[in-house]
């Protein structure tokens, strides 16, 4: 009798109350994780969608049948178009996901969004979603440039870009505290790139005037920004060391300008060549200064994705250049840059997959600085 | 014998001059202090060794020769009698308050007999006009005899195995004080002299060379220590690591800005070629022989100057390195390549009709590499940011691009010229805006007008010519660039009155090629738009260029042969790594050393990153707020 009394009875209470509690617990945990995700998410994560968009655009240009004169690409054209559609769908999915995340952040963490907007680095990444959408639009396999849907979508994406332009560029030369010498940093070139991408999309539609308008907007501010960034006035060096990869945006802006001018002028003429060469020189210059990036390469962060987009755009511009000039050097350059861009993209994808834990760190510079 | 007279005269003067504040102890009054017996014995000793003083100028060699001939008593005695021993640290204020006579006096004593002491006083010549450097701390005067044996043990002089009959010039080469500037601290020279079969020098020197590890000087040191439009004048509070009163070895005095002569002459050759071949200038009937002779002269000049500088690179690499880190001289490293490009551009048709394109690639590769380095520094280097170091000489780094584009386009190349034109244009815009702004953080911009400002004219004029060759005709782009160049030329020409009062230097030759370039651009423009205005403008500008070059040639010859100071001591490369310790001590007495250190460090590293790529000094761990 004593043995039976000392038995411990475990009763699993399968009553609905307990199940509800479990569900509540689960919801709480889910909410917490989503909440933490929303807290730590910021517009810089759109670098991923930027890179994806750039890659799809590059591949679209490469497998374009009009490039049939280049022998290596005939190989690529044998690939089923399914691969490209898959890539594009992936880009679309990522973009949608990130956009939804950011919209929910706007709803639930509006204060943080506002703080991000006031931060001198964070504000430029507000252009990033629109640039990614523009890239997706241009590389869409089923939306041709002369359709109405293209036009409508162009307007949907262009209006925010112009609004942001007016706000940010106007701040540069009018507002008390946020003037250019203080806030200029390499990410400011994203605003320029936004204008240039919109210009290229417009030119492809046939809307030359809007294209030239956006192009001139972008270029004039690029001129000012280029000089300011090169001068590196004291007091303007507030870029944290972990964000050093954004220096590669120096490469992206002239290449994008080169592409945009090519769409406007119709062919890859001298101005486009000059912009491409400038971009190549800046690329070589950055390659020769690896110590610049040493500190930021110690730990994986979302900033590493900043490497992919500029190299992809450079490869795109080099492709168009090789198409125009058709010399051996140009072709070699195109091959090299394309290979490099694909390599960087793949490595970054793998690194992100393996380091997914570190994707939303506690001490991200933009989040920390914007909170304080 | 003037030295003895001066010594005796100042000996008489000294009692009145010297104030009571400083206690002067004649050395022969103190027992055991440089007594005569010791001197004599030491002198005899060095007599036996047949040792000769090294790297003395002619007067000093004379004086030393007198000494070595055992006429020891009189000069030494007067020297000893007049030798002073200052028993307190010298301070800038006090030296200033004292008159120059004291400096003169101690100078002669020290310079004549204490070659081994690095911190000998300033040159006497300049003492009367200014006190560029303070009198150093003299613990005791060192008569000749005692110096050399000590110095051998110390670390200064070559050993005693040198034979008596020694060329003073080679003595100068063997002067260990310049070793820190030689390649691998003089080891290369020893290797070479070994190869030549000269006797092996003792191991003593190898152990006792002074700190030949020269660190990279951060750019702030150059700004702190130097002043002047070409950053080549030493500030009053600075000292050099090389003796200031000696004439340094020729190679050490040979700056990179000597390539300016090549630039000036070869651009003249191009101008005469253009004058001879332009259809709009046919009325002048210029023969192509002028171009031919000028071209040959330029080629010879370039060969000579390059050869000498190559010798400097081989034997005095440290000096070349310091020139490279000088914020203004670094731009002159483009000058050789630009000179070569000019040579290729001005080649007479009789010598070569068409140049091979491979030559262009060969010439542009060093330009490209230098550019990557320098523009990269502007963009992301630690201390050498453009807002700080921008100066008109930076135009030399930009012009190289345009000249290369011009040459490439003349050769018929297509993409390469556009490449360099694009890079040059982009960076020219940056530099132009920066220089026009005259930012307050800019430490190198000359306050007064200096011929270096003429470099402003160079870039647009060469750019316009390059664009013409690329496009095939003098179109609107070229015209815009040309008119900008013309405007800058005129705005400088009407201010020619303000270009006065500067010391001539060989770098001035580099400032003549913009005028020549403007003349050539005008000639090309007159080819396009031929009327009386453009023709007369061409003639005027060419005449001005020729006149300037002639005047400069005369001045150069004057300085070279009459005044003999064409190559003065190149002070800019010999600045020390830190300020004089005595002045720091003085600050310590006034303000407290820790504060000064803080302020200094703050000013140096205030706005730069912790890990400064370009500087060798580590910033302090406490990171101050942004400037």
CSV table of C-alpha atoms in Angstrom, one decimal, chain B residues 28 209 236 313 322 327-328 374:
chain,number,residue,atom,x,y,z
B,28,UNK,CA,90.1,78.0,-18.9
B,209,UNK,CA,74.6,54.7,-36.5
B,236,UNK,CA,61.3,79.7,-36.4
B,313,UNK,CA,66.7,57.7,-55.7
B,322,UNK,CA,60.3,62.5,-47.5
B,327,UNK,CA,52.1,67.8,-49.5
B,328,UNK,CA,53.4,70.1,-52.3
B,374,UNK,CA,46.8,60.4,-54.7
